[in-house]
Amino acid sequence: MEIKGLKIEKDIALKGTDALIIVDMQYDFLPGGALAVEGGDKIIGGINEISKLFNENLYVVVQTQDWHPQHHLSFASNHPGMKPGDEYSEEERIGPILWPDHCVQGSHGAEFHKDLDTTVTNAIIRKGVDPKVDSYSGFRDKNKIRETGLRGYLQSLNINRIFICGLALDYCCYYTAVDGREFGFDVYFIIDLTRGINEPKGRLSQVLTDMVEKGVKFVKQHNFF
Ligand code: VGL
Ligand code: ZN
């Protein structure tokens, strides 16, 4: 993702209190999937390189997995007369738009892409299981009531810095980043190892501005050593 004017941190020396969080690298978010993010397949190789680097140093690697029941209320199919992409919100639970059916528990679309190296992953956090509320963030539901356990997992390992990559930039990666900040982590977004949806229009620049304001930092893959 090339974004003009975004400050990129240089020379990131990794340490034992760092964790890599790989968000939702599932078939449904990749080209050919139900909610395909353009260019999503282009980041698989880079994510494998960075997760290998973390793993070789015994640094923590976490993957998140969107994992919805078929009757999930973020699916347009569960709202008669509505279609994917329609704007729709239910207080803090659902929205800002409805989605096609995706990442249904146990379906092929919910599986991690076969080219993603999952052997280096320490923990897999599933989210979006409550049919009434979405969970874009790897940390908790959209209404901020129920956590997934990710915060406790990271804190019990004394992790204080997290690096986020994966899909989609403006939804699950974004919510994971801002929740990470709210929970007190130092958050780095690996901007060339993510891709966005940009719906509704203007969403990408809106979330990038918000992340800058909230103290999320940005880095590129080649800045790690
Ligand atoms: C996501 C929309 C719906 C994501 C998940 O992974 O960014 N987006 N569910
Ligand atoms: Zn979802």
mmCIF file of C-alpha atoms and ligand atoms in Angstrom:
data_model
loop_
_atom_site.group_PDB
_atom_site.id
_atom_site.type_symbol
_atom_site.label_atom_id
_atom_site.label_comp_id
_atom_site.label_asym_id
_atom_site.label_seq_id
_atom_site.Cartn_x
_atom_site.Cartn_y
_atom_site.Cartn_z
ATOM 1 C CA MET A 1 0.000 0.000 0.000
ATOM 2 C CA GLU A 2 1.662 3.265 -1.120
ATOM 3 C CA ILE A 3 0.279 6.155 0.878
ATOM 4 C CA LYS A 4 1.605 9.648 0.315
ATOM 5 C CA GLY A 5 2.635 11.724 3.297
ATOM 6 C CA LEU A 6 2.617 8.895 5.818
ATOM 7 C CA LYS A 7 5.633 8.955 8.133
ATOM 8 C CA ILE A 8 7.467 5.619 8.030
ATOM 9 C CA GLU A 9 9.543 4.521 11.038
ATOM 10 C CA LYS A 10 13.038 3.352 10.130
ATOM 11 C CA ASP A 11 15.299 0.631 11.490
ATOM 12 C CA ILE A 12 13.070 -1.463 13.686
ATOM 13 C CA ALA A 13 15.166 -3.727 15.918
ATOM 14 C CA LEU A 14 12.929 -6.551 17.070
ATOM 15 C CA LYS A 15 12.937 -7.810 20.637
ATOM 16 C CA GLY A 16 11.358 -10.423 22.873
ATOM 17 C CA THR A 17 8.501 -8.150 23.917
ATOM 18 C CA ASP A 18 7.239 -7.838 20.327
ATOM 19 C CA ALA A 19 4.433 -9.767 18.681
ATOM 20 C CA LEU A 20 3.347 -10.050 15.062
ATOM 21 C CA ILE A 21 -0.399 -10.107 14.453
ATOM 22 C CA ILE A 22 -1.457 -11.487 11.080
ATOM 23 C CA VAL A 23 -5.050 -10.510 10.456
ATOM 24 C CA ASP A 24 -7.585 -12.645 8.561
ATOM 25 C CA MET A 25 -5.480 -14.132 5.726
ATOM 26 C CA GLN A 26 -8.428 -16.307 4.710
ATOM 27 C CA TYR A 27 -9.689 -17.393 1.278
ATOM 28 C CA ASP A 28 -12.788 -15.198 1.485
ATOM 29 C CA PHE A 29 -10.671 -12.034 1.733
ATOM 30 C CA LEU A 30 -8.370 -13.048 -1.118
ATOM 31 C CA PRO A 31 -9.015 -12.769 -4.872
ATOM 32 C CA GLY A 32 -11.724 -15.293 -5.800
ATOM 33 C CA GLY A 33 -13.228 -15.161 -2.298
ATOM 34 C CA ALA A 34 -16.605 -13.831 -1.178
ATOM 35 C CA LEU A 35 -15.221 -10.525 0.165
ATOM 36 C CA ALA A 36 -12.077 -10.317 -1.908
ATOM 37 C CA VAL A 37 -9.645 -7.510 -1.116
ATOM 38 C CA GLU A 38 -7.813 -6.376 -4.242
ATOM 39 C CA GLY A 39 -4.174 -7.422 -4.228
ATOM 40 C CA GLY A 40 -4.581 -9.432 -1.040
ATOM 41 C CA ASP A 41 -2.633 -12.317 -2.559
ATOM 42 C CA LYS A 42 0.354 -10.036 -3.214
ATOM 43 C CA ILE A 43 1.173 -9.759 0.495
ATOM 44 C CA ILE A 44 1.317 -13.482 1.327
ATOM 45 C CA GLY A 45 5.017 -13.875 0.460
ATOM 46 C CA GLY A 46 6.050 -10.845 2.503
ATOM 47 C CA ILE A 47 4.000 -11.956 5.497
ATOM 48 C CA ASN A 48 5.693 -15.369 5.345
ATOM 49 C CA GLU A 49 9.117 -13.710 5.415
ATOM 50 C CA ILE A 50 8.313 -11.533 8.392
ATOM 51 C CA SER A 51 6.614 -14.309 10.372
ATOM 52 C CA LYS A 52 9.653 -16.516 9.764
ATOM 53 C CA LEU A 53 11.876 -13.777 11.164
ATOM 54 C CA PHE A 54 9.716 -13.527 14.300
ATOM 55 C CA ASN A 55 9.582 -17.300 14.709
ATOM 56 C CA GLU A 56 13.337 -17.840 14.285
ATOM 57 C CA ASN A 57 13.907 -15.437 17.165
ATOM 58 C CA LEU A 58 11.173 -17.039 19.301
ATOM 59 C CA TYR A 59 9.070 -13.880 19.069
ATOM 60 C CA VAL A 60 5.323 -14.361 19.236
ATOM 61 C CA VAL A 61 3.238 -14.759 16.076
ATOM 62 C CA VAL A 62 -0.559 -14.549 16.329
ATOM 63 C CA GLN A 63 -3.090 -15.052 13.562
ATOM 64 C CA THR A 64 -6.688 -13.879 13.688
ATOM 65 C CA GLN A 65 -9.471 -15.735 11.902
ATOM 66 C CA ASP A 66 -12.857 -14.226 11.059
ATOM 67 C CA TRP A 67 -15.287 -16.972 12.076
ATOM 68 C CA HIS A 68 -18.987 -16.237 11.624
ATOM 69 C CA PRO A 69 -22.121 -18.331 12.089
ATOM 70 C CA GLN A 70 -24.282 -18.453 8.927
ATOM 71 C CA HIS A 71 -26.942 -16.269 10.592
ATOM 72 C CA HIS A 72 -24.497 -13.454 11.355
ATOM 73 C CA LEU A 73 -26.229 -10.078 11.236
ATOM 74 C CA SER A 74 -23.379 -8.421 9.322
ATOM 75 C CA PHE A 75 -24.422 -10.521 6.291
ATOM 76 C CA ALA A 76 -26.767 -8.729 3.867
ATOM 77 C CA SER A 77 -28.442 -12.109 3.266
ATOM 78 C CA ASN A 78 -29.867 -11.955 6.790
ATOM 79 C CA HIS A 79 -31.642 -8.642 6.079
ATOM 80 C CA PRO A 80 -34.476 -9.048 3.549
ATOM 81 C CA GLY A 81 -34.198 -6.503 0.735
ATOM 82 C CA MET A 82 -30.618 -5.501 1.534
ATOM 83 C CA LYS A 83 -27.506 -6.266 -0.476
ATOM 84 C CA PRO A 84 -23.760 -6.340 0.259
ATOM 85 C CA GLY A 85 -22.273 -2.851 0.392
ATOM 86 C CA ASP A 86 -25.517 -1.215 1.543
ATOM 87 C CA GLU A 87 -24.983 1.179 4.409
ATOM 88 C CA TYR A 88 -26.474 -0.222 7.596
ATOM 89 C CA SER A 89 -25.672 0.222 11.275
ATOM 90 C CA GLU A 90 -27.039 -1.187 14.486
ATOM 91 C CA GLU A 91 -25.764 1.016 17.279
ATOM 92 C CA GLU A 92 -22.224 -0.115 18.043
ATOM 93 C CA ARG A 93 -22.812 -3.701 16.923
ATOM 94 C CA ILE A 94 -23.124 -3.877 13.128
ATOM 95 C CA GLY A 95 -22.002 -1.621 10.276
ATOM 96 C CA PRO A 96 -21.191 0.781 8.654
ATOM 97 C CA ILE A 97 -22.105 -1.480 5.703
ATOM 98 C CA LEU A 98 -23.445 -4.995 5.224
ATOM 99 C CA TRP A 99 -21.217 -7.744 3.837
ATOM 100 C CA PRO A 100 -21.618 -10.732 1.589
ATOM 101 C CA ASP A 101 -21.691 -14.049 3.460
ATOM 102 C CA HIS A 102 -18.052 -14.686 4.347
ATOM 103 C CA CYS A 103 -15.829 -16.734 6.639
ATOM 104 C CA VAL A 104 -18.658 -19.014 7.704
ATOM 105 C CA GLN A 105 -17.412 -21.366 10.414
ATOM 106 C CA GLY A 106 -16.023 -24.551 8.876
ATOM 107 C CA SER A 107 -16.333 -23.374 5.260
ATOM 108 C CA HIS A 108 -13.486 -23.310 2.750
ATOM 109 C CA GLY A 109 -13.668 -19.498 2.641
ATOM 110 C CA ALA A 110 -12.853 -19.345 6.343
ATOM 111 C CA GLU A 111 -9.641 -21.362 5.942
ATOM 112 C CA PHE A 112 -6.235 -19.686 5.817
ATOM 113 C CA HIS A 113 -4.779 -19.530 2.320
ATOM 114 C CA LYS A 114 -2.662 -22.596 1.649
ATOM 115 C CA ASP A 115 0.377 -20.484 0.698
ATOM 116 C CA LEU A 116 0.389 -18.716 4.074
ATOM 117 C CA ASP A 117 2.911 -20.314 6.406
ATOM 118 C CA THR A 118 0.887 -21.149 9.509
ATOM 119 C CA THR A 119 3.550 -23.442 10.994
ATOM 120 C CA VAL A 120 5.248 -20.445 12.634
ATOM 121 C CA THR A 121 2.081 -19.284 14.393
ATOM 122 C CA ASN A 122 1.884 -19.520 18.193
ATOM 123 C CA ALA A 123 -1.811 -18.771 18.625
ATOM 124 C CA ILE A 124 -4.914 -18.421 16.484
ATOM 125 C CA ILE A 125 -7.643 -16.086 17.738
ATOM 126 C CA ARG A 126 -11.128 -16.538 16.279
ATOM 127 C CA LYS A 127 -13.562 -13.647 16.229
ATOM 128 C CA GLY A 128 -16.987 -12.647 14.954
ATOM 129 C CA VAL A 129 -18.696 -15.645 16.517
ATOM 130 C CA ASP A 130 -21.574 -13.717 18.122
ATOM 131 C CA PRO A 131 -24.312 -13.395 15.456
ATOM 132 C CA LYS A 132 -25.553 -10.074 16.862
ATOM 133 C CA VAL A 133 -22.292 -8.133 16.907
ATOM 134 C CA ASP A 134 -19.344 -7.801 14.564
ATOM 135 C CA SER A 135 -15.770 -8.173 15.709
ATOM 136 C CA TYR A 136 -13.485 -6.509 13.234
ATOM 137 C CA SER A 137 -10.833 -6.207 15.906
ATOM 138 C CA GLY A 138 -8.742 -9.162 16.986
ATOM 139 C CA PHE A 139 -9.137 -7.924 20.563
ATOM 140 C CA ARG A 140 -12.898 -7.612 21.090
ATOM 141 C CA ASP A 141 -16.362 -7.150 19.675
ATOM 142 C CA LYS A 142 -17.301 -3.895 17.961
ATOM 143 C CA ASN A 143 -19.399 -2.774 20.960
ATOM 144 C CA LYS A 144 -16.309 -3.264 23.160
ATOM 145 C CA ILE A 145 -18.104 -5.607 25.562
ATOM 146 C CA ARG A 146 -16.603 -9.061 25.025
ATOM 147 C CA GLU A 147 -12.890 -9.668 24.497
ATOM 148 C CA THR A 148 -11.380 -12.507 22.454
ATOM 149 C CA GLY A 149 -8.577 -13.186 24.944
ATOM 150 C CA LEU A 150 -5.866 -11.629 22.766
ATOM 151 C CA ARG A 151 -5.103 -8.865 25.244
ATOM 152 C CA GLY A 152 -4.661 -11.330 28.124
ATOM 153 C CA TYR A 153 -2.548 -13.613 25.956
ATOM 154 C CA LEU A 154 -0.186 -10.830 24.936
ATOM 155 C CA GLN A 155 -0.009 -9.297 28.401
ATOM 156 C CA SER A 156 0.760 -12.645 30.037
ATOM 157 C CA LEU A 157 3.754 -12.897 27.695
ATOM 158 C CA ASN A 158 4.883 -9.350 28.582
ATOM 159 C CA ILE A 159 4.351 -8.162 25.025
ATOM 160 C CA ASN A 160 4.247 -4.378 24.804
ATOM 161 C CA ARG A 161 4.720 -3.785 21.085
ATOM 162 C CA ILE A 162 2.594 -5.251 18.311
ATOM 163 C CA PHE A 163 3.099 -5.271 14.557
ATOM 164 C CA ILE A 164 -0.031 -5.612 12.436
ATOM 165 C CA CYS A 165 -0.336 -6.918 8.879
ATOM 166 C CA GLY A 166 -2.994 -8.711 6.809
ATOM 167 C CA LEU A 167 -6.542 -7.932 5.673
ATOM 168 C CA ALA A 168 -8.341 -5.705 5.482
ATOM 169 C CA LEU A 169 -6.465 -2.488 6.204
ATOM 170 C CA ASP A 170 -9.558 -0.355 6.829
ATOM 171 C CA TYR A 171 -11.568 -2.893 8.814
ATOM 172 C CA CYS A 172 -10.010 -5.693 10.823
ATOM 173 C CA CYS A 173 -6.438 -4.353 10.796
ATOM 174 C CA TYR A 174 -7.635 -0.852 11.657
ATOM 175 C CA TYR A 175 -9.860 -1.937 14.552
ATOM 176 C CA THR A 176 -7.122 -4.196 15.885
ATOM 177 C CA ALA A 177 -4.664 -1.289 15.782
ATOM 178 C CA VAL A 178 -6.882 1.229 17.583
ATOM 179 C CA ASP A 179 -7.927 -1.312 20.211
ATOM 180 C CA GLY A 180 -4.259 -2.138 20.674
ATOM 181 C CA ARG A 181 -3.602 1.529 21.408
ATOM 182 C CA GLU A 182 -6.559 1.706 23.789
ATOM 183 C CA PHE A 183 -5.185 -1.324 25.631
ATOM 184 C CA GLY A 184 -1.810 0.383 26.004
ATOM 185 C CA PHE A 185 0.286 -1.365 23.365
ATOM 186 C CA ASP A 186 2.809 0.357 21.165
ATOM 187 C CA VAL A 187 1.249 -0.341 17.758
ATOM 188 C CA TYR A 188 3.018 -0.550 14.404
ATOM 189 C CA PHE A 189 1.165 -1.025 11.142
ATOM 190 C CA ILE A 190 3.174 -2.764 8.400
ATOM 191 C CA ILE A 191 1.790 -0.652 5.598
ATOM 192 C CA ASP A 192 3.134 -2.651 2.645
ATOM 193 C CA LEU A 193 1.818 -5.944 4.050
ATOM 194 C CA THR A 194 -1.857 -4.971 4.058
ATOM 195 C CA ARG A 195 -4.548 -4.006 1.529
ATOM 196 C CA GLY A 196 -7.815 -2.115 1.965
ATOM 197 C CA ILE A 197 -11.468 -2.365 0.902
ATOM 198 C CA ASN A 198 -12.207 1.411 0.787
ATOM 199 C CA GLU A 199 -15.966 1.103 1.211
ATOM 200 C CA PRO A 200 -17.783 3.335 1.887
ATOM 201 C CA LYS A 201 -15.718 5.618 -0.352
ATOM 202 C CA GLY A 202 -13.091 7.633 1.490
ATOM 203 C CA ARG A 203 -12.833 5.022 4.229
ATOM 204 C CA LEU A 204 -9.100 4.383 3.690
ATOM 205 C CA SER A 205 -7.948 7.960 4.160
ATOM 206 C CA GLN A 206 -10.354 8.354 7.101
ATOM 207 C CA VAL A 207 -8.910 5.371 8.990
ATOM 208 C CA LEU A 208 -5.311 6.328 8.224
ATOM 209 C CA THR A 209 -5.880 9.810 9.614
ATOM 210 C CA ASP A 210 -7.553 8.341 12.689
ATOM 211 C CA MET A 211 -4.673 5.926 13.298
ATOM 212 C CA VAL A 212 -2.103 8.716 13.043
ATOM 213 C CA GLU A 213 -4.119 10.734 15.576
ATOM 214 C CA LYS A 214 -4.277 7.754 17.920
ATOM 215 C CA GLY A 215 -0.526 7.235 17.865
ATOM 216 C CA VAL A 216 -0.311 4.189 15.620
ATOM 217 C CA LYS A 217 3.077 4.098 13.887
ATOM 218 C CA PHE A 218 3.804 2.908 10.374
ATOM 219 C CA VAL A 219 6.611 0.762 9.092
ATOM 220 C CA LYS A 220 7.546 -1.135 5.948
ATOM 221 C CA GLN A 221 8.741 -4.693 5.700
ATOM 222 C CA HIS A 222 12.306 -3.760 4.720
ATOM 223 C CA ASN A 223 12.708 -1.647 7.887
ATOM 224 C CA PHE A 224 12.959 -4.741 10.113
ATOM 225 C CA PHE A 225 16.172 -6.407 11.067
HETATM 226 C C1 VGL B 1 -13.364 -7.967 7.661
HETATM 227 C C2 VGL B 1 -15.349 -7.105 6.894
HETATM 228 C C3 VGL B 1 -16.053 -8.083 7.528
HETATM 229 C C4 VGL B 1 -11.871 -7.864 7.689
HETATM 230 C C5 VGL B 1 -14.062 -8.945 8.317
HETATM 231 O O1 VGL B 1 -11.198 -8.891 7.897
HETATM 232 O O2 VGL B 1 -11.348 -6.753 7.492
HETATM 233 N N1 VGL B 1 -14.021 -7.033 6.959
HETATM 234 N N2 VGL B 1 -15.396 -9.012 8.245
HETATM 235 ZN ZN ZN B 2 -16.413 -10.637 8.983
#
